Coordinates of C-alpha atoms in Angstrom, one line a residue:
M982 CA 0.1 0.0 -0.1
T983 CA 1.3 3.3 -0.9
T984 CA -0.3 6.7 -0.8
T985 CA 0.9 10.2 -2.1
A986 CA 0.4 13.6 -0.3
S987 CA 1.7 16.9 -1.2
V988 CA 4.4 16.9 1.7
V989 CA 4.0 13.6 3.4
R990 CA 4.2 10.1 1.8
T991 CA 3.4 6.7 3.5
A992 CA 4.3 3.1 2.6
L993 CA 3.7 0.0 4.3
V994 CA 7.1 -1.9 4.3
G995 CA 6.5 -5.2 5.8
S996 CA 5.0 -4.7 9.1
V997 CA 6.5 -1.1 9.4
L998 CA 4.6 1.9 8.1
R999 CA 7.2 4.3 6.7
I1000 CA 6.2 8.0 6.8
T1001 CA 8.4 10.2 4.7
I1002 CA 8.4 14.0 5.2
D1003 CA 9.1 15.6 1.9
N1004 CA 9.0 19.3 1.8
P1005 CA 12.0 20.7 -0.1
P1006 CA 14.6 21.7 0.2
V1007 CA 15.2 21.1 4.1
N1008 CA 11.9 19.4 5.0
A1009 CA 10.7 22.6 7.0
I1010 CA 7.6 22.1 9.2
S1011 CA 5.0 24.0 7.3
S1012 CA 1.2 23.9 8.4
A1013 CA 0.8 21.3 5.5
V1014 CA 3.4 19.1 6.9
R1015 CA 1.9 19.3 10.3
R1016 CA -1.5 18.6 9.1
E1017 CA -0.4 15.5 6.9
L1018 CA 2.0 14.2 9.5
K1019 CA -0.6 14.0 12.2
A1020 CA -3.2 12.4 10.0
A1021 CA -0.6 9.8 8.7
I1022 CA 0.4 9.0 12.4
E1023 CA -3.5 8.6 13.2
A1024 CA -3.9 6.6 10.1
A1025 CA -0.8 4.2 11.1
D1026 CA -2.1 3.7 14.5
A1027 CA -5.5 2.6 13.3
D1028 CA -4.0 0.3 10.6
P1029 CA -3.9 -3.3 11.9
A1030 CA -1.2 -4.3 9.3
A1031 CA 1.3 -1.7 10.7
K1032 CA 2.9 -3.2 13.9
A1033 CA 5.6 -0.2 14.1
I1034 CA 5.8 3.5 12.5
L1035 CA 9.0 4.9 11.0
I1036 CA 9.2 8.7 10.4
V1037 CA 12.1 9.9 7.8
G1038 CA 12.9 12.9 5.9
E1039 CA 13.4 12.8 2.3
G1040 CA 16.9 13.7 1.0
A1041 CA 19.7 14.8 3.0
N1042 CA 17.9 16.2 6.0
F1043 CA 15.4 14.8 8.7
V1044 CA 13.7 18.0 9.4
A1045 CA 15.6 21.4 9.5
G1046 CA 13.1 23.1 11.9
A1047 CA 9.8 25.2 11.5
D1048 CA 8.8 27.1 8.5
I1049 CA 9.8 30.7 10.0
R1050 CA 7.9 32.4 7.6
E1051 CA 4.6 31.3 8.9
F1052 CA 5.7 33.1 12.3
A1053 CA 4.0 36.3 10.9
Q1054 CA 0.8 34.6 9.6
A1055 CA -2.2 33.6 11.6
P1056 CA -1.5 30.1 13.0
Q1057 CA -3.0 27.1 11.2
P1058 CA -3.9 23.9 13.0
P1059 CA -2.8 21.5 14.1
S1060 CA 0.0 23.2 16.2
L1061 CA 3.3 21.3 16.4
P1062 CA 2.8 20.5 20.2
E1063 CA -0.4 18.6 18.9
V1064 CA 1.6 16.6 16.3
C1065 CA 4.4 15.8 18.8
N1066 CA 1.9 14.9 21.6
R1067 CA 0.1 12.6 18.9
I1068 CA 3.4 10.9 18.1
E1069 CA 4.2 10.3 21.8
D1070 CA 0.6 8.8 22.5
C1071 CA 0.8 6.4 19.5
A1072 CA -0.1 2.8 20.6
K1073 CA 2.6 1.4 18.4
P1074 CA 6.4 1.9 18.6
V1075 CA 7.5 4.9 16.6
V1076 CA 11.1 5.2 15.3
A1077 CA 12.5 8.5 14.1
A1078 CA 15.5 7.9 11.6
L1079 CA 17.7 11.1 11.5
R1080 CA 20.2 12.5 9.0
G1081 CA 21.6 15.8 8.1
A1082 CA 19.8 18.9 9.8
T1083 CA 17.4 17.8 12.8
L1084 CA 16.8 21.1 14.2
G1085 CA 14.3 23.1 16.3
G1086 CA 10.9 21.6 15.8
G1087 CA 12.6 18.6 13.7
L1088 CA 14.3 17.5 16.8
E1089 CA 11.2 17.9 18.9
I1090 CA 9.5 15.6 16.5
A1091 CA 12.5 13.1 17.0
L1092 CA 12.0 13.5 20.7
A1093 CA 8.5 12.7 20.6
A1094 CA 9.1 9.3 19.1
H1095 CA 9.9 6.2 21.2
Y1096 CA 13.1 5.5 19.6
R1097 CA 15.6 7.4 17.6
V1098 CA 18.3 6.1 15.1
T1099 CA 20.7 8.6 13.7
L1100 CA 23.4 8.5 10.6
A1101 CA 26.8 9.8 11.5
D1102 CA 26.2 12.9 9.5
A1103 CA 23.2 14.2 11.6
K1104 CA 23.5 17.5 13.3
L1105 CA 20.9 18.1 16.0
G1106 CA 20.0 21.2 17.9
L1107 CA 17.4 23.5 19.5
P1108 CA 18.7 26.7 18.1
E1109 CA 15.6 28.8 18.7
V1110 CA 17.3 31.2 21.1
Q1111 CA 19.2 32.6 18.1
L1112 CA 16.2 33.8 16.7
G1113 CA 14.6 35.3 20.0
L1114 CA 12.6 32.1 20.5
M1115 CA 12.6 28.8 22.4
P1116 CA 11.6 25.2 21.9
G1117 CA 7.8 25.5 21.7
A1118 CA 6.6 21.8 21.1
G1119 CA 7.9 20.0 24.2
G1120 CA 11.7 20.4 23.7
T1121 CA 12.2 22.0 26.9
V1122 CA 10.3 19.2 28.8
R1123 CA 11.5 16.2 26.8
A1124 CA 15.1 17.2 26.4
P1125 CA 15.9 17.3 30.0
R1126 CA 14.0 14.2 30.7
L1127 CA 16.6 12.4 28.0
A1128 CA 19.8 14.4 28.5
G1129 CA 19.3 15.9 32.1
A1130 CA 19.1 19.5 32.9
A1131 CA 22.4 20.8 32.4
A1132 CA 22.9 19.2 28.9
A1133 CA 19.7 20.3 27.8
L1134 CA 20.0 23.7 29.0
D1135 CA 23.4 24.0 27.4
L1136 CA 21.9 22.9 24.0
M1137 CA 19.1 25.4 24.3
L1138 CA 20.8 28.5 25.6
T1139 CA 24.0 28.2 23.2
G1140 CA 21.8 27.1 20.2
R1141 CA 24.8 25.0 19.1
H1142 CA 24.5 22.1 16.9
I1143 CA 25.8 18.6 18.1
K1144 CA 26.8 15.6 16.2
A1145 CA 25.4 12.1 16.3
R1146 CA 28.2 10.6 18.6
E1147 CA 27.5 13.4 21.3
A1148 CA 23.7 13.3 21.0
L1149 CA 24.1 9.4 21.6
S1150 CA 26.3 10.1 24.7
M1151 CA 23.8 12.7 26.0
G1152 CA 20.9 10.2 25.5
L1153 CA 19.1 12.0 22.8
V1154 CA 19.3 9.1 20.3
D1155 CA 19.4 5.3 20.9
R1156 CA 22.1 4.3 18.3
V1157 CA 24.3 5.7 15.4
A1158 CA 24.0 3.5 12.3
E1159 CA 26.6 3.1 9.5
G1160 CA 25.9 4.2 6.0
D1161 CA 24.0 7.0 4.4
D1162 CA 20.3 5.4 4.1
A1163 CA 18.4 6.8 7.0
A1164 CA 15.2 4.9 5.8
A1165 CA 17.1 1.7 5.6
A1166 CA 18.7 2.3 9.1
G1167 CA 15.1 3.1 10.6
L1168 CA 13.5 0.0 9.0
A1169 CA 16.3 -2.2 10.2
Y1170 CA 16.0 -0.7 13.8
A1171 CA 12.1 -0.9 13.7
N1172 CA 12.1 -4.6 12.7
E1173 CA 14.7 -5.3 15.4
L1174 CA 12.6 -3.7 18.1
L1175 CA 9.3 -5.8 16.8
A1176 CA 11.6 -8.8 16.8
Q1177 CA 12.5 -8.3 20.5
G1178 CA 8.8 -7.4 21.5
A1179 CA 9.6 -3.9 22.3
G1180 CA 6.7 -1.8 23.0
V1181 CA 6.1 1.9 23.3
R1182 CA 8.8 4.0 25.2
R1183 CA 7.5 7.4 25.8
T1184 CA 9.9 10.2 26.6
R1185 CA 7.5 11.7 29.1
D1186 CA 8.6 8.8 31.4
A1187 CA 12.4 9.2 30.8
Q1188 CA 14.3 9.7 34.2
G1189 CA 16.8 12.5 33.2
L1190 CA 15.2 14.7 35.9
A1191 CA 14.9 12.0 38.5
D1192 CA 17.7 13.3 40.7
R1193 CA 16.1 16.6 41.7
A1194 CA 18.9 18.1 43.5
T1195 CA 21.4 17.7 40.5
A1196 CA 18.6 19.1 38.2
Q1197 CA 18.0 22.0 40.5
A1198 CA 21.7 22.9 40.7
A1199 CA 21.9 23.0 37.1
I1200 CA 19.0 25.1 36.6
D1201 CA 20.1 27.5 39.3
A1202 CA 23.5 27.7 37.5
A1203 CA 22.0 28.4 34.3
R1204 CA 19.7 31.2 35.6
A1205 CA 22.6 32.9 37.2
D1206 CA 24.7 32.7 34.1
T1207 CA 21.8 33.8 32.0
A1208 CA 21.2 36.8 34.2
K1209 CA 24.7 37.8 33.5
K1210 CA 25.3 37.0 29.9
S1211 CA 21.9 37.4 28.3
R1212 CA 21.0 40.6 30.2
G1213 CA 18.2 42.4 28.2
L1214 CA 17.4 39.4 26.2
F1215 CA 13.8 37.9 26.4
S1216 CA 14.1 34.3 25.4
P1217 CA 16.9 32.8 27.3
M1218 CA 15.3 33.2 30.6
K1219 CA 12.1 31.8 29.4
I1220 CA 14.0 28.7 28.4
V1221 CA 15.5 28.5 32.1
E1222 CA 12.0 29.1 33.6
A1223 CA 10.4 26.4 31.3
V1224 CA 13.1 23.7 32.4
Q1225 CA 12.4 24.6 35.9
N1226 CA 8.6 23.9 35.2
A1227 CA 9.8 20.5 33.7
L1228 CA 11.2 19.6 37.1
D1229 CA 8.4 21.0 39.2
K1230 CA 5.2 20.4 37.1
P1231 CA 3.5 17.4 35.7
F1232 CA 4.4 16.6 32.2
D1233 CA 1.2 17.9 30.2
E1234 CA 1.2 21.1 32.5
A1235 CA 4.7 21.7 31.7
V1236 CA 4.2 21.5 28.0
K1237 CA 1.4 23.9 28.1
L1238 CA 3.3 26.6 30.1
E1239 CA 6.0 26.0 27.5
R1240 CA 3.8 26.8 24.6
E1241 CA 2.5 29.9 26.5
A1242 CA 6.1 31.1 26.8
F1243 CA 6.9 30.4 23.3
L1244 CA 3.9 32.4 22.1
A1245 CA 5.2 35.2 24.4
C1246 CA 8.5 35.2 22.5
I1247 CA 6.6 35.3 19.0
E1248 CA 5.1 38.4 20.1
S1249 CA 8.4 40.1 21.3
P1250 CA 9.9 42.7 19.1
Q1251 CA 13.4 40.9 19.7
R1252 CA 12.0 37.9 17.7
A1253 CA 10.9 40.1 14.9
G1254 CA 14.2 42.0 14.8
L1255 CA 16.1 38.7 14.9
I1256 CA 14.3 37.0 12.2
H1257 CA 14.3 40.2 10.0
A1258 CA 18.1 39.9 10.3
F1259 CA 18.0 36.2 9.4
F1260 CA 16.1 36.8 6.2
A1261 CA 18.1 39.9 5.3
E1262 CA 21.4 38.2 5.6
R1263 CA 20.2 35.7 2.9
E1264 CA 18.7 38.2 0.8
V1265 CA 22.0 40.1 0.5
A1266 CA 23.7 36.9 -1.0
K1267 CA 20.9 36.8 -3.8
V1268 CA 21.8 40.5 -4.9
P1269 CA 23.1 39.9 -8.5
E1270 CA 25.8 42.6 -8.2
A1271 CA 27.3 40.6 -5.2
K1272 CA 29.0 38.0 -7.3
A1273 CA 30.7 40.6 -9.4
A1274 CA 31.5 43.2 -6.9
Q1275 CA 34.8 43.7 -5.6
P1276 CA 35.6 45.4 -2.2
R1277 CA 37.2 48.8 -2.4
A1278 CA 40.9 49.1 -0.9
L1279 CA 40.6 50.4 2.4
N1280 CA 43.7 52.8 3.1
S1281 CA 42.7 54.9 6.1
V1282 CA 40.0 55.0 8.8
G1283 CA 38.1 58.2 10.2
I1284 CA 36.4 58.2 13.5
V1285 CA 34.0 60.7 14.9
G1286 CA 34.5 60.9 18.5
G1287 CA 37.3 60.0 20.9
G1288 CA 35.3 58.4 23.9
T1289 CA 35.6 55.0 25.2
M1290 CA 33.7 53.5 22.2
G1291 CA 35.5 55.5 19.6
A1292 CA 39.0 54.8 21.3
G1293 CA 38.2 51.2 21.2
I1294 CA 37.5 51.5 17.3
A1295 CA 40.6 53.4 16.8
V1296 CA 42.8 50.7 18.8
S1297 CA 41.1 48.1 16.5
A1298 CA 41.9 50.0 13.3
L1299 CA 45.5 50.6 14.3
D1300 CA 46.3 47.0 15.3
A1301 CA 45.1 46.2 11.9
G1302 CA 47.6 48.6 10.4
F1303 CA 45.4 51.4 9.3
P1304 CA 46.4 55.2 9.7
V1305 CA 43.5 56.7 11.9
V1306 CA 42.2 60.3 12.0
M1307 CA 40.0 61.1 15.0
V1308 CA 37.7 64.0 14.7
E1309 CA 36.5 65.9 17.9
R1310 CA 35.1 69.2 18.6
D1311 CA 38.0 71.0 20.3
Q1312 CA 41.6 70.4 21.1
A1313 CA 40.9 69.5 24.8
S1314 CA 38.5 66.6 23.3
I1315 CA 41.2 65.5 21.0
D1316 CA 43.6 65.3 23.9
R1317 CA 41.2 63.3 25.9
G1318 CA 40.6 60.9 22.8
R1319 CA 44.3 60.4 22.4
A1320 CA 44.6 59.7 26.1
N1321 CA 42.2 57.0 25.8
V1322 CA 43.9 55.3 23.0
E1323 CA 47.2 55.6 24.9
K1324 CA 45.7 54.1 27.8
V1325 CA 45.0 50.8 26.0
Y1326 CA 48.5 50.6 24.9
D1327 CA 50.0 51.6 28.3
G1328 CA 48.1 48.7 29.8
L1329 CA 49.7 46.3 27.4
I1330 CA 53.0 47.6 28.2
A1331 CA 52.4 47.2 31.8
K1332 CA 51.5 43.6 31.2
G1333 CA 54.9 43.3 29.2
R1334 CA 52.6 42.5 26.0
M1335 CA 54.1 45.4 24.1
T1336 CA 57.1 47.5 24.2
A1337 CA 57.2 51.5 24.3
E1338 CA 58.9 51.4 20.9
A1339 CA 55.9 49.4 19.4
K1340 CA 53.5 51.6 20.9
A1341 CA 55.3 54.7 19.5
A1342 CA 55.3 53.1 16.0
V1343 CA 51.4 52.3 16.3
M1344 CA 50.7 55.9 17.6
S1345 CA 52.6 57.4 14.6
R1346 CA 49.7 56.3 12.4
Y1347 CA 47.2 58.3 14.8
T1348 CA 46.1 61.9 14.1
G1349 CA 43.7 64.1 15.8
S1350 CA 41.4 66.8 14.0
T1351 CA 38.7 69.1 14.7
D1352 CA 38.1 69.3 10.7
Y1353 CA 35.7 66.8 9.2
A1354 CA 37.6 67.2 6.0
A1355 CA 40.5 65.6 7.6

C-alpha cells in the first residue's frame, strides 16, 4: 500500500508503516507538514497491518526546523505540540530515523518518537534562542528528561548544533547507524524492535530529571549565568523557566506552560528583529551585483568621537595597520581621545605584552583633528 500527499508520503514496508516528510529543500515544518504528518500517524495507529511506525525525512535532512515565514501569519492547526503529542501517544512503537539537519521543531518531533536512530552525518540542535525564540513543542520538557537538565540547558541556551556521537552520549538518540540511507537504518531498527517484542517507550517517562537536587543545581547555575550573559534578552530566561517547570510540574502542564512562553516570545520585538536579520542576511547573498562586486581598497579610517567606544574602534583599526584620524570638537577633546587610545597601549606595556617602541610606532599612525575634511 502506498499513498501520496503533497508533503508527506506513507508506505507499508512489511510490518512497518514508513512516513516520509518531503518538503524541499530542507523539510521545514509548514502547516501542511503538520497536518499531513498528524493524519499519517493517526492512520498508521489505526492500521492493523502496521505493527510499528517509522518517520524519516526525504533527501539529505530529517527536518531542519519550522517554516519561520509562517510566524508572521495566523496560526494554522494543528500546532506542532499537538503533532508531537500525537506521536508520543501512539499505541505502536514509533522510530525516528535522523540524518543531516535535525533542528528545532525537527528535533522536537524526534524527541516525541519512542526510539531514535541517527546516521553519523546528522547535526542536532534546538537553536531557537538565536532567533529570539525557544522550543515550543515540548523541547524544554522532553530534552531534559532524556539528557538531564544541564546538557539540555546548554543545548538550548547556546543554540549550538551537536553531532550524532555527542547526541548518543547525551541520551538524545539510541544508536548511530552506519551508511547513508536513513530509511534503511530506520527500517532495520524498527524490525529489530518488533523482533524483540519492544513496546512503546514514551519520553515523558524518561528519568533524566529523577535526581532533583542535581537538576535544580543545573537550573540555578543556568539562571545565574543567563542573568549575567543574556541581560536584556527575552527568550533565554524563558528557556530556564521552562526547564524549571519541567522539573516542578506534571508533564502535560509543563508542555502547556512552555507553549505559552513560546507564544510570548513570538510576540516579542526581539524575535521580529532577529528573524528580520535572518532573512536580510540571506537576501543580501542573492543580490546579482554581489557576485561581481569587488571590495574597495581600504587605506585609512576616520573616527568621529574619542570617547571609550571611539577609542576602542581606533585601537582596532590601528592594530590592523591602518592610519587613523580621530575627529573631535576642540583640542581638549582631541587630547582626551588620544589619552583614551594611549591608555589601552600603556596597559599592554604594563603587562609586558607590548614595548614602548612598538607603541610609538602604532601611535605614529594616529592623528587628531577638529576638521571633518581630515
